[in-house]
PDB file of C-alpha atoms in Angstrom:
ATOM      1  CA  MET B   1     -11.070 -18.606   1.779  1.00 48.00           C
ATOM      2  CA  SER B   2     -14.131 -17.012   3.324  1.00 49.00           C
ATOM      3  CA  ASN B   3     -15.864 -16.476   6.633  1.00 60.00           C
ATOM      4  CA  ASN B   4     -18.891 -14.728   8.073  1.00 68.00           C
ATOM      5  CA  ASN B   5     -17.245 -11.310   7.900  1.00 82.00           C
ATOM      6  CA  ASP B   6     -16.767 -11.291   4.132  1.00 94.00           C
ATOM      7  CA  ILE B   7     -18.484  -8.131   2.911  1.00 96.00           C
ATOM      8  CA  SER B   8     -19.657  -6.431  -0.253  1.00 97.00           C
ATOM      9  CA  ALA B   9     -18.186  -2.973  -0.845  1.00 97.00           C
ATOM     10  CA  LYS B  10     -17.602  -0.528  -3.667  1.00 97.00           C
ATOM     11  CA  LEU B  11     -14.100  -0.096  -5.054  1.00 98.00           C
ATOM     12  CA  HIS B  12     -13.336   2.780  -7.408  1.00 97.00           C
ATOM     13  CA  PHE B  13     -11.547   1.181 -10.355  1.00 98.00           C
ATOM     14  CA  PHE B  14      -9.946   2.688 -13.431  1.00 97.00           C
ATOM     15  CA  SER B  15     -12.297   2.555 -16.428  1.00 95.00           C
ATOM     16  CA  HIS B  16     -11.237   5.031 -19.133  1.00 94.00           C
ATOM     17  CA  THR B  17      -9.680   8.456 -19.445  1.00 95.00           C
ATOM     18  CA  VAL B  18     -11.797  11.543 -20.057  1.00 93.00           C
ATOM     19  CA  ASP B  19      -9.816  12.578 -23.138  1.00 90.00           C
ATOM     20  CA  GLY B  20      -8.907   9.219 -24.667  1.00 92.00           C
ATOM     21  CA  SER B  21      -5.217   9.657 -23.874  1.00 94.00           C
ATOM     22  CA  ALA B  22      -3.083   7.368 -21.718  1.00 95.00           C
ATOM     23  CA  PRO B  23      -3.895   7.648 -17.991  1.00 96.00           C
ATOM     24  CA  TRP B  24      -2.006  10.102 -15.811  1.00 94.00           C
ATOM     25  CA  ILE B  25      -2.316  11.665 -12.387  1.00 93.00           C
ATOM     26  CA  ASP B  26      -1.208  15.139 -11.340  1.00 91.00           C
ATOM     27  CA  ALA B  27       0.690  14.995  -8.046  1.00 83.00           C
ATOM     28  CA  SER B  28       1.542  18.696  -7.926  1.00 78.00           C
ATOM     29  CA  TYR B  29      -1.432  19.404  -5.632  1.00 62.00           C
ATOM     30  CA  THR B  30       0.449  18.608  -2.456  1.00 56.00           C
ATOM     31  CA  LEU B  31      -2.487  19.226  -0.109  1.00 53.00           C
ATOM     32  CA  THR B  32      -4.787  16.666  -1.747  1.00 58.00           C
ATOM     33  CA  GLU B  33      -4.666  13.226  -3.293  1.00 68.00           C
ATOM     34  CA  PRO B  34      -3.273  13.253  -6.869  1.00 76.00           C
ATOM     35  CA  ILE B  35      -5.797  14.388  -9.494  1.00 85.00           C
ATOM     36  CA  PRO B  36      -6.305  11.903 -12.392  1.00 90.00           C
ATOM     37  CA  ASN B  37      -7.453  12.319 -15.991  1.00 93.00           C
ATOM     38  CA  PHE B  38      -9.953   9.499 -15.525  1.00 94.00           C
ATOM     39  CA  ILE B  39     -13.258   9.101 -13.716  1.00 89.00           C
ATOM     40  CA  PRO B  40     -13.238   5.981 -11.516  1.00 92.00           C
ATOM     41  CA  ALA B  41     -15.924   3.337 -12.001  1.00 95.00           C
ATOM     42  CA  SER B  42     -17.502   2.297  -8.681  1.00 96.00           C
ATOM     43  CA  THR B  43     -17.939  -1.477  -8.678  1.00 97.00           C
ATOM     44  CA  ASP B  44     -19.358  -3.797  -6.020  1.00 97.00           C
ATOM     45  CA  VAL B  45     -16.898  -6.533  -5.072  1.00 97.00           C
ATOM     46  CA  ILE B  46     -16.708  -9.155  -2.345  1.00 97.00           C
ATOM     47  CA  ILE B  47     -13.921  -8.402   0.112  1.00 98.00           C
ATOM     48  CA  HIS B  48     -12.855 -11.490   2.048  1.00 98.00           C
ATOM     49  CA  ASN B  49     -11.960 -11.282   5.729  1.00 98.00           C
ATOM     50  CA  MET B  50      -8.564 -12.739   6.640  1.00 98.00           C
ATOM     51  CA  ARG B  51      -9.390 -12.908  10.338  1.00 97.00           C
ATOM     52  CA  GLY B  52      -8.673 -16.425  11.608  1.00 97.00           C
ATOM     53  CA  GLN B  53      -6.739 -17.323   8.445  1.00 97.00           C
ATOM     54  CA  GLU B  54      -3.821 -14.923   8.779  1.00 97.00           C
ATOM     55  CA  ASN B  55      -1.162 -17.632   8.456  1.00 97.00           C
ATOM     56  CA  THR B  56      -2.397 -18.756   5.019  1.00 98.00           C
ATOM     57  CA  PHE B  57      -1.145 -15.653   3.197  1.00 99.00           C
ATOM     58  CA  ASP B  58       2.382 -15.260   1.834  1.00 98.00           C
ATOM     59  CA  LEU B  59       4.340 -12.425   0.207  1.00 99.00           C
ATOM     60  CA  ASP B  60       5.633 -14.539  -2.667  1.00 99.00           C
ATOM     61  CA  THR B  61       2.268 -16.214  -3.344  1.00 99.00           C
ATOM     62  CA  GLN B  62      -0.539 -13.677  -2.854  1.00 99.00           C
ATOM     63  CA  GLY B  63       1.774 -10.668  -2.548  1.00 99.00           C
ATOM     64  CA  PHE B  64       0.894  -9.914   1.087  1.00 99.00           C
ATOM     65  CA  GLU B  65       0.853 -11.369   4.585  1.00 99.00           C
ATOM     66  CA  VAL B  66      -0.133 -10.551   8.173  1.00 99.00           C
ATOM     67  CA  HIS B  67       2.200 -10.118  11.149  1.00 98.00           C
ATOM     68  CA  LYS B  68       2.024  -9.180  14.806  1.00 98.00           C
ATOM     69  CA  TYR B  69       3.590  -5.928  15.969  1.00 98.00           C
ATOM     70  CA  ASN B  70       5.306  -6.135  19.363  1.00 96.00           C
ATOM     71  CA  GLY B  71       7.200  -2.858  19.200  1.00 97.00           C
ATOM     72  CA  GLN B  72       7.266   0.385  21.172  1.00 97.00           C
ATOM     73  CA  VAL B  73       5.628   2.910  18.844  1.00 98.00           C
ATOM     74  CA  ASN B  74       1.893   3.522  19.024  1.00 96.00           C
ATOM     75  CA  ASN B  75       1.560   7.270  18.510  1.00 95.00           C
ATOM     76  CA  GLU B  76       2.252   9.792  15.766  1.00 96.00           C
ATOM     77  CA  PHE B  77       5.781  11.096  15.375  1.00 96.00           C
ATOM     78  CA  ASN B  78       7.517  13.828  13.397  1.00 94.00           C
ATOM     79  CA  ASN B  79      10.362  13.424  10.937  1.00 94.00           C
ATOM     80  CA  GLY B  80      13.613  13.180  12.837  1.00 95.00           C
ATOM     81  CA  ASP B  81      11.994  12.141  16.123  1.00 96.00           C
ATOM     82  CA  GLU B  82      13.477   9.366  18.247  1.00 98.00           C
ATOM     83  CA  GLN B  83      10.185   7.478  17.830  1.00 98.00           C
ATOM     84  CA  GLN B  84      10.655   7.523  14.066  1.00 98.00           C
ATOM     85  CA  ARG B  85      14.160   6.099  14.401  1.00 98.00           C
ATOM     86  CA  ILE B  86      12.916   3.355  16.715  1.00 99.00           C
ATOM     87  CA  TYR B  87      10.010   2.457  14.441  1.00 99.00           C
ATOM     88  CA  TYR B  88      12.126   2.320  11.300  1.00 99.00           C
ATOM     89  CA  GLU B  89      14.630   0.060  13.087  1.00 99.00           C
ATOM     90  CA  GLU B  90      11.817  -2.209  14.298  1.00 99.00           C
ATOM     91  CA  LEU B  91      10.437  -2.637  10.789  1.00 99.00           C
ATOM     92  CA  ALA B  92      13.880  -3.251   9.312  1.00 99.00           C
ATOM     93  CA  GLU B  93      14.586  -5.984  11.851  1.00 98.00           C
ATOM     94  CA  LEU B  94      11.177  -7.572  11.276  1.00 98.00           C
ATOM     95  CA  LEU B  95      11.746  -7.806   7.523  1.00 99.00           C
ATOM     96  CA  LYS B  96      15.328  -9.016   7.837  1.00 99.00           C
ATOM     97  CA  LYS B  97      14.244 -11.788  10.183  1.00 98.00           C
ATOM     98  CA  ARG B  98      11.139 -12.798   8.221  1.00 98.00           C
ATOM     99  CA  LEU B  99      12.739 -12.676   4.768  1.00 98.00           C
ATOM    100  CA  ASN B 100      16.353 -13.551   5.625  1.00 98.00           C
ATOM    101  CA  ALA B 101      17.335 -10.288   3.979  1.00 99.00           C
ATOM    102  CA  ALA B 102      20.805  -8.771   4.101  1.00 98.00           C
ATOM    103  CA  ARG B 103      19.726  -5.145   4.393  1.00 98.00           C
ATOM    104  CA  VAL B 104      16.514  -3.127   4.762  1.00 99.00           C
ATOM    105  CA  ILE B 105      16.137   0.614   4.203  1.00 99.00           C
ATOM    106  CA  VAL B 106      12.909   2.164   5.511  1.00 99.00           C
ATOM    107  CA  PHE B 107      12.772   5.404   3.564  1.00 98.00           C
ATOM    108  CA  ASN B 108       9.420   7.107   4.196  1.00 97.00           C
ATOM    109  CA  HIS B 109       6.060   6.893   5.913  1.00 98.00           C
ATOM    110  CA  VAL B 110       2.582   8.417   5.847  1.00 96.00           C
ATOM    111  CA  PHE B 111      -0.118   8.768   8.494  1.00 95.00           C
ATOM    112  CA  ARG B 112      -3.704   8.569   7.206  1.00 94.00           C
ATOM    113  CA  TYR B 113      -6.764   9.811   9.061  1.00 91.00           C
ATOM    114  CA  ARG B 114     -10.409   8.755   8.989  1.00 87.00           C
ATOM    115  CA  GLY B 115     -13.469   9.630  11.091  1.00 74.00           C
ATOM    116  CA  PRO B 116     -13.016  12.574  10.486  1.00 63.00           C
ATOM    117  CA  SER B 117     -10.639  12.818   7.537  1.00 63.00           C
ATOM    118  CA  ARG B 118      -7.638  15.115   7.700  1.00 61.00           C
ATOM    119  CA  ALA B 119      -8.414  18.753   6.902  1.00 62.00           C
ATOM    120  CA  ILE B 120      -6.906  19.614   3.517  1.00 63.00           C
ATOM    121  CA  ASP B 121      -4.807  22.479   4.893  1.00 56.00           C
ATOM    122  CA  LEU B 122      -3.233  20.054   7.391  1.00 62.00           C
ATOM    123  CA  CYS B 123      -2.246  17.478   4.746  1.00 66.00           C
ATOM    124  CA  ASP B 124       1.304  17.033   3.473  1.00 70.00           C
ATOM    125  CA  SER B 125       3.492  14.175   2.255  1.00 71.00           C
ATOM    126  CA  ASN B 126       3.415  12.528   5.699  1.00 81.00           C
ATOM    127  CA  HIS B 127      -0.208  13.272   6.675  1.00 74.00           C
ATOM    128  CA  LYS B 128      -3.124  12.396   4.378  1.00 80.00           C
ATOM    129  CA  SER B 129      -6.627  10.986   4.114  1.00 82.00           C
ATOM    130  CA  PRO B 130      -6.990   7.381   2.869  1.00 86.00           C
ATOM    131  CA  ALA B 131      -6.373   6.671  -0.815  1.00 89.00           C
ATOM    132  CA  ILE B 132      -9.581   5.446  -2.464  1.00 90.00           C
ATOM    133  CA  HIS B 133      -8.463   3.996  -5.834  1.00 94.00           C
ATOM    134  CA  PRO B 134      -6.883   0.546  -6.342  1.00 98.00           C
ATOM    135  CA  HIS B 135      -3.253   1.097  -7.293  1.00 97.00           C
ATOM    136  CA  VAL B 136       0.372   0.026  -6.999  1.00 98.00           C
ATOM    137  CA  ASP B 137       2.721   2.775  -5.789  1.00 97.00           C
ATOM    138  CA  PHE B 138       5.436   2.388  -8.465  1.00 97.00           C
ATOM    139  CA  ASP B 139       6.096   0.601 -11.724  1.00 97.00           C
ATOM    140  CA  GLY B 140       9.447  -1.191 -12.103  1.00 97.00           C
ATOM    141  CA  PRO B 141      11.456   1.731 -13.548  1.00 96.00           C
ATOM    142  CA  GLY B 142       9.955   4.011 -10.902  1.00 96.00           C
ATOM    143  CA  VAL B 143      11.291   1.725  -8.179  1.00 98.00           C
ATOM    144  CA  TYR B 144      14.820   2.059  -9.579  1.00 97.00           C
ATOM    145  CA  LEU B 145      14.451   5.845  -9.776  1.00 96.00           C
ATOM    146  CA  LYS B 146      13.259   6.024  -6.169  1.00 96.00           C
ATOM    147  CA  LEU B 147      16.155   3.857  -5.014  1.00 98.00           C
ATOM    148  CA  LYS B 148      18.644   6.143  -6.783  1.00 97.00           C
ATOM    149  CA  GLU B 149      16.998   9.108  -5.078  1.00 96.00           C
ATOM    150  CA  VAL B 150      17.341   7.442  -1.660  1.00 97.00           C
ATOM    151  CA  VAL B 151      20.893   6.009  -1.839  1.00 98.00           C
ATOM    152  CA  GLY B 152      22.539   7.549  -4.919  1.00 98.00           C
ATOM    153  CA  GLU B 153      23.248   6.039  -8.330  1.00 97.00           C
ATOM    154  CA  GLU B 154      26.430   4.095  -7.513  1.00 98.00           C
ATOM    155  CA  GLU B 155      25.018   2.526  -4.352  1.00 98.00           C
ATOM    156  CA  ALA B 156      21.802   1.671  -6.210  1.00 98.00           C
ATOM    157  CA  LYS B 157      23.816  -0.197  -8.857  1.00 98.00           C
ATOM    158  CA  ARG B 158      25.594  -2.193  -6.169  1.00 98.00           C
ATOM    159  CA  LEU B 159      22.441  -3.003  -4.207  1.00 98.00           C
ATOM    160  CA  THR B 160      20.511  -4.222  -7.251  1.00 98.00           C
ATOM    161  CA  ARG B 161      23.044  -6.840  -8.364  1.00 97.00           C
ATOM    162  CA  ASN B 162      21.024  -9.404  -6.415  1.00 98.00           C
ATOM    163  CA  ARG B 163      17.332  -9.759  -5.661  1.00 99.00           C
ATOM    164  CA  PHE B 164      15.644  -6.741  -4.126  1.00 99.00           C
ATOM    165  CA  GLN B 165      12.100  -5.693  -3.249  1.00 99.00           C
ATOM    166  CA  LEU B 166      10.001  -2.693  -2.325  1.00 99.00           C
ATOM    167  CA  ILE B 167       7.633  -3.611   0.498  1.00 99.00           C
ATOM    168  CA  ASN B 168       5.018  -1.561   2.349  1.00 99.00           C
ATOM    169  CA  ILE B 169       4.021  -2.119   5.975  1.00 99.00           C
ATOM    170  CA  TRP B 170       0.618  -0.810   7.132  1.00 99.00           C
ATOM    171  CA  ARG B 171      -0.959  -0.790  10.588  1.00 98.00           C
ATOM    172  CA  PRO B 172      -3.379   1.130  12.788  1.00 97.00           C
ATOM    173  CA  ILE B 173      -1.852   3.258  15.528  1.00 97.00           C
ATOM    174  CA  GLY B 174      -3.432   4.593  18.693  1.00 93.00           C
ATOM    175  CA  SER B 175      -6.114   2.964  20.805  1.00 91.00           C
ATOM    176  CA  HIS B 176      -8.849   2.659  18.170  1.00 90.00           C
ATOM    177  CA  ILE B 177      -9.277  -0.246  15.773  1.00 93.00           C
ATOM    178  CA  ILE B 178      -9.699   0.508  12.066  1.00 93.00           C
ATOM    179  CA  THR B 179     -13.331   0.134  11.006  1.00 91.00           C
ATOM    180  CA  ARG B 180     -13.725   3.064   8.596  1.00 83.00           C
ATOM    181  CA  ASN B 181     -11.737   3.029   5.357  1.00 91.00           C
ATOM    182  CA  PRO B 182      -9.798  -0.138   6.135  1.00 96.00           C
ATOM    183  CA  LEU B 183      -7.179  -1.342   3.674  1.00 98.00           C
ATOM    184  CA  THR B 184      -7.983  -4.029   1.117  1.00 99.00           C
ATOM    185  CA  LEU B 185      -5.363  -6.026  -0.785  1.00 99.00           C
ATOM    186  CA  CYS B 186      -5.664  -7.966  -4.051  1.00 99.00           C
ATOM    187  CA  ASP B 187      -4.294 -11.500  -4.471  1.00 99.00           C
ATOM    188  CA  TYR B 188      -1.671 -11.201  -7.230  1.00 99.00           C
ATOM    189  CA  ARG B 189      -2.682 -14.579  -8.682  1.00 98.00           C
ATOM    190  CA  SER B 190      -6.231 -13.356  -9.337  1.00 98.00           C
ATOM    191  CA  LEU B 191      -5.171 -10.509 -11.635  1.00 98.00           C
ATOM    192  CA  ASP B 192      -5.431 -10.506 -15.404  1.00 97.00           C
ATOM    193  CA  LEU B 193      -2.021  -8.926 -15.897  1.00 97.00           C
ATOM    194  CA  LYS B 194      -2.644  -8.024 -19.536  1.00 96.00           C
ATOM    195  CA  ASN B 195      -5.933  -6.218 -18.946  1.00 96.00           C
ATOM    196  CA  ASP B 196      -6.262  -5.193 -15.270  1.00 98.00           C
ATOM    197  CA  ILE B 197      -3.003  -3.249 -14.877  1.00 98.00           C
ATOM    198  CA  HIS B 198      -2.656   0.221 -16.420  1.00 97.00           C
ATOM    199  CA  LEU B 199       0.598   2.155 -16.522  1.00 98.00           C
ATOM    200  CA  THR B 200      -0.204   5.659 -15.264  1.00 97.00           C
ATOM    201  CA  GLU B 201       2.207   8.572 -15.536  1.00 96.00           C
ATOM    202  CA  VAL B 202       2.719  10.686 -12.421  1.00 94.00           C
ATOM    203  CA  ARG B 203       3.003  14.365 -13.304  1.00 92.00           C
ATOM    204  CA  GLY B 204       4.185  17.176 -11.063  1.00 86.00           C
ATOM    205  CA  SER B 205       6.515  14.945  -9.035  1.00 82.00           C
ATOM    206  CA  PRO B 206      10.199  15.721  -8.353  1.00 80.00           C
ATOM    207  CA  ILE B 207      11.067  12.549 -10.289  1.00 81.00           C
ATOM    208  CA  THR B 208       9.325  11.300 -13.430  1.00 84.00           C
ATOM    209  CA  TYR B 209       7.810   7.864 -12.834  1.00 93.00           C
ATOM    210  CA  SER B 210       4.634   5.849 -13.274  1.00 96.00           C
ATOM    211  CA  VAL B 211       2.287   3.888 -11.043  1.00 97.00           C
ATOM    212  CA  TYR B 212      -0.210   1.159 -11.850  1.00 98.00           C
ATOM    213  CA  THR B 213      -3.923   1.838 -11.681  1.00 97.00           C
ATOM    214  CA  ILE B 214      -6.286  -1.128 -11.621  1.00 98.00           C
ATOM    215  CA  SER B 215      -9.450  -1.926 -13.546  1.00 98.00           C
ATOM    216  CA  HIS B 216     -12.014  -4.565 -12.608  1.00 97.00           C
ATOM    217  CA  ASN B 217     -11.901  -7.438 -15.060  1.00 91.00           C
ATOM    218  CA  ALA B 218     -14.995  -8.714 -16.845  1.00 85.00           C
ATOM    219  CA  GLN B 219     -14.386 -12.248 -15.577  1.00 88.00           C
ATOM    220  CA  ASN B 220     -14.703 -11.027 -11.977  1.00 93.00           C
ATOM    221  CA  THR B 221     -11.707 -13.143 -10.988  1.00 97.00           C
ATOM    222  CA  GLN B 222     -10.003 -10.634  -8.689  1.00 98.00           C
ATOM    223  CA  LYS B 223      -9.902 -11.634  -5.028  1.00 98.00           C
ATOM    224  CA  TRP B 224      -9.724  -8.829  -2.487  1.00 99.00           C
ATOM    225  CA  TYR B 225      -8.986  -9.228   1.235  1.00 99.00           C
ATOM    226  CA  TYR B 226      -9.060  -7.165   4.424  1.00 98.00           C
ATOM    227  CA  LEU B 227      -8.477  -7.780   8.129  1.00 98.00           C
ATOM    228  CA  ASN B 228     -11.660  -7.093  10.080  1.00 96.00           C
ATOM    229  CA  GLU B 229     -11.333  -4.714  13.069  1.00 94.00           C
ATOM    230  CA  MET B 230      -7.589  -4.449  12.659  1.00 97.00           C
ATOM    231  CA  ARG B 231      -5.683  -3.443  15.799  1.00 97.00           C
ATOM    232  CA  SER B 232      -2.459  -1.551  16.411  1.00 97.00           C
ATOM    233  CA  ASP B 233      -0.616  -4.792  17.245  1.00 98.00           C
ATOM    234  CA  GLU B 234      -1.202  -6.114  13.711  1.00 98.00           C
ATOM    235  CA  LEU B 235       0.700  -5.396  10.489  1.00 98.00           C
ATOM    236  CA  LEU B 236      -0.163  -5.837   6.835  1.00 99.00           C
ATOM    237  CA  VAL B 237       3.007  -6.455   4.820  1.00 99.00           C
ATOM    238  CA  PHE B 238       2.612  -6.212   1.034  1.00 99.00           C
ATOM    239  CA  LYS B 239       4.744  -5.893  -2.099  1.00 99.00           C
ATOM    240  CA  MET B 240       5.190  -2.993  -4.467  1.00 99.00           C
ATOM    241  CA  PHE B 241       7.996  -4.641  -6.462  1.00 99.00           C
ATOM    242  CA  ASP B 242      10.145  -7.777  -6.631  1.00 99.00           C
ATOM    243  CA  SER B 243      13.088  -8.276  -8.990  1.00 99.00           C
ATOM    244  CA  ASP B 244      12.512 -12.055  -8.895  1.00 98.00           C
ATOM    245  CA  PRO B 245      10.158 -12.690 -11.845  1.00 98.00           C
ATOM    246  CA  ASN B 246       9.024 -16.086 -10.528  1.00 98.00           C
ATOM    247  CA  VAL B 247       6.995 -14.842  -7.557  1.00 99.00           C
ATOM    248  CA  ALA B 248       4.187 -12.358  -6.891  1.00 99.00           C
ATOM    249  CA  GLN B 249       5.419  -9.030  -8.246  1.00 99.00           C
ATOM    250  CA  PHE B 250       3.168  -6.512  -6.490  1.00 99.00           C
ATOM    251  CA  CYS B 251      -0.047  -6.069  -4.542  1.00 99.00           C
ATOM    252  CA  PRO B 252      -2.805  -3.684  -5.690  1.00 99.00           C
ATOM    253  CA  HIS B 253      -4.405  -2.025  -2.682  1.00 99.00           C
ATOM    254  CA  THR B 254      -6.819   0.723  -1.651  1.00 98.00           C
ATOM    255  CA  GLY B 255      -8.829   2.057   1.225  1.00 96.00           C
ATOM    256  CA  PHE B 256     -12.565   1.383   1.041  1.00 96.00           C
ATOM    257  CA  ILE B 257     -15.716   2.427   2.854  1.00 92.00           C
ATOM    258  CA  ASN B 258     -17.160  -0.357   4.986  1.00 91.00           C
ATOM    259  CA  ASP B 259     -20.892   0.392   5.049  1.00 89.00           C
ATOM    260  CA  HIS B 260     -21.465  -2.569   7.371  1.00 88.00           C
ATOM    261  CA  VAL B 261     -20.126  -0.778  10.458  1.00 86.00           C
ATOM    262  CA  PRO B 262     -21.786   2.164  12.261  1.00 82.00           C
ATOM    263  CA  MET B 263     -20.506   5.636  11.417  1.00 78.00           C
ATOM    264  CA  ASN B 264     -18.806   7.544  14.232  1.00 78.00           C
ATOM    265  CA  ASP B 265     -16.546  10.557  14.718  1.00 80.00           C
ATOM    266  CA  ILE B 266     -13.768   8.692  16.511  1.00 84.00           C
ATOM    267  CA  GLN B 267     -10.513   9.405  14.711  1.00 87.00           C
ATOM    268  CA  GLN B 268      -8.809   6.270  13.439  1.00 92.00           C
ATOM    269  CA  ILE B 269      -5.217   6.587  12.233  1.00 95.00           C
ATOM    270  CA  SER B 270      -3.094   4.270  10.125  1.00 97.00           C
ATOM    271  CA  LEU B 271       0.651   4.368   9.526  1.00 98.00           C
ATOM    272  CA  GLU B 272       2.217   3.073   6.314  1.00 98.00           C
ATOM    273  CA  ALA B 273       5.962   2.756   5.738  1.00 99.00           C
ATOM    274  CA  ARG B 274       7.898   1.910   2.575  1.00 99.00           C
ATOM    275  CA  CYS B 275      10.940  -0.329   2.745  1.00 99.00           C
ATOM    276  CA  PHE B 276      13.634  -1.410   0.297  1.00 99.00           C
ATOM    277  CA  VAL B 277      14.744  -4.992   0.963  1.00 99.00           C
ATOM    278  CA  PHE B 278      18.044  -6.403  -0.351  1.00 99.00           C
ATOM    279  CA  TYR B 279      19.459  -9.932  -0.478  1.00 98.00           C
ATOM    280  CA  ASP B 280      22.945 -11.439  -0.681  1.00 95.00           C
ATOM    281  CA  GLN B 281      21.894 -13.631  -3.597  1.00 84.00           C
TER     282      GLN B 281
END
C-alpha cells in the first residue's frame, strides 16, 4: 500500500538503556512527558499515507482503522462538562455499532497541542504536547490494573469473563487540519514480537504497571502509516489490548515531525480518548 504522499521521517525508537538495566520511565513529572532511562535512536523510516485507502485497514488485522466522525463536539472541553459527556457517549455508540460490542466505557482523554506546543506550566494529565516515542500505552497486566481502577475489582472480574479490548480513538479538533506532529501507527503484522517490543516499567504512577517501548528491527520490516492532512471529521481507531490471542493485539504509535510541510504557528489540536470494550461472548 503506497501513494504519492508516502514520506520519509525520523522516529525515535528505543535502542538501549543508559545504565544497562531494564527500561523504565519516570511518570512522576506531571508537567512533562515521562522521563526514560534510555536515549532514543532517531531512525529514518517510510511512513505510508492511508489517504484513499482508508477502507483497507482493520482493527483485528493491522490493529487500526479509519472512521468518519459525524458528532457534535469540535472544541476543547473540561472534565465534567456536558460536551465531555456527549463526546464519550458518541464514541461508545460508534464502537458498539462497529464492533457489535455489549458495553463500552470511555474512561479518559487527552488534548495535545502543536504549533506551538503546550507551555509546560499549562500541561496536566488532560493537556499535553505530542508524544514522540513509539509505544503502546499498557502491557496486558497493566490493562487489568487500569480496569480495576476504573470499575472496581468485582466488576472487573465479571467484565473480563468474555473477550474485552482497550481501544484508543484519536482525531483533530478545531478548524485546522493536522500537519505538524501527526500520528503514525504500526501494522501489527510487521512487528518482530520477540525483538521489537520492550516491557518498560512506569515509575511514579498511582498504580504500578508497564508499557511497551518499540525498537526498529534490523530487517526493516515494520510498516508505519499516517493519514495525510487529517481533518476533525476523521477518526483513527487503534488497539492497546485484546484478550483474543488470535487477532492483532496492539498498535504501536507515536507523533512524528513531518518535515515535508511548511512550518507555521497555527495551533493544531488533537483529542485522544481511551475506551474499554466488552463483549457478550
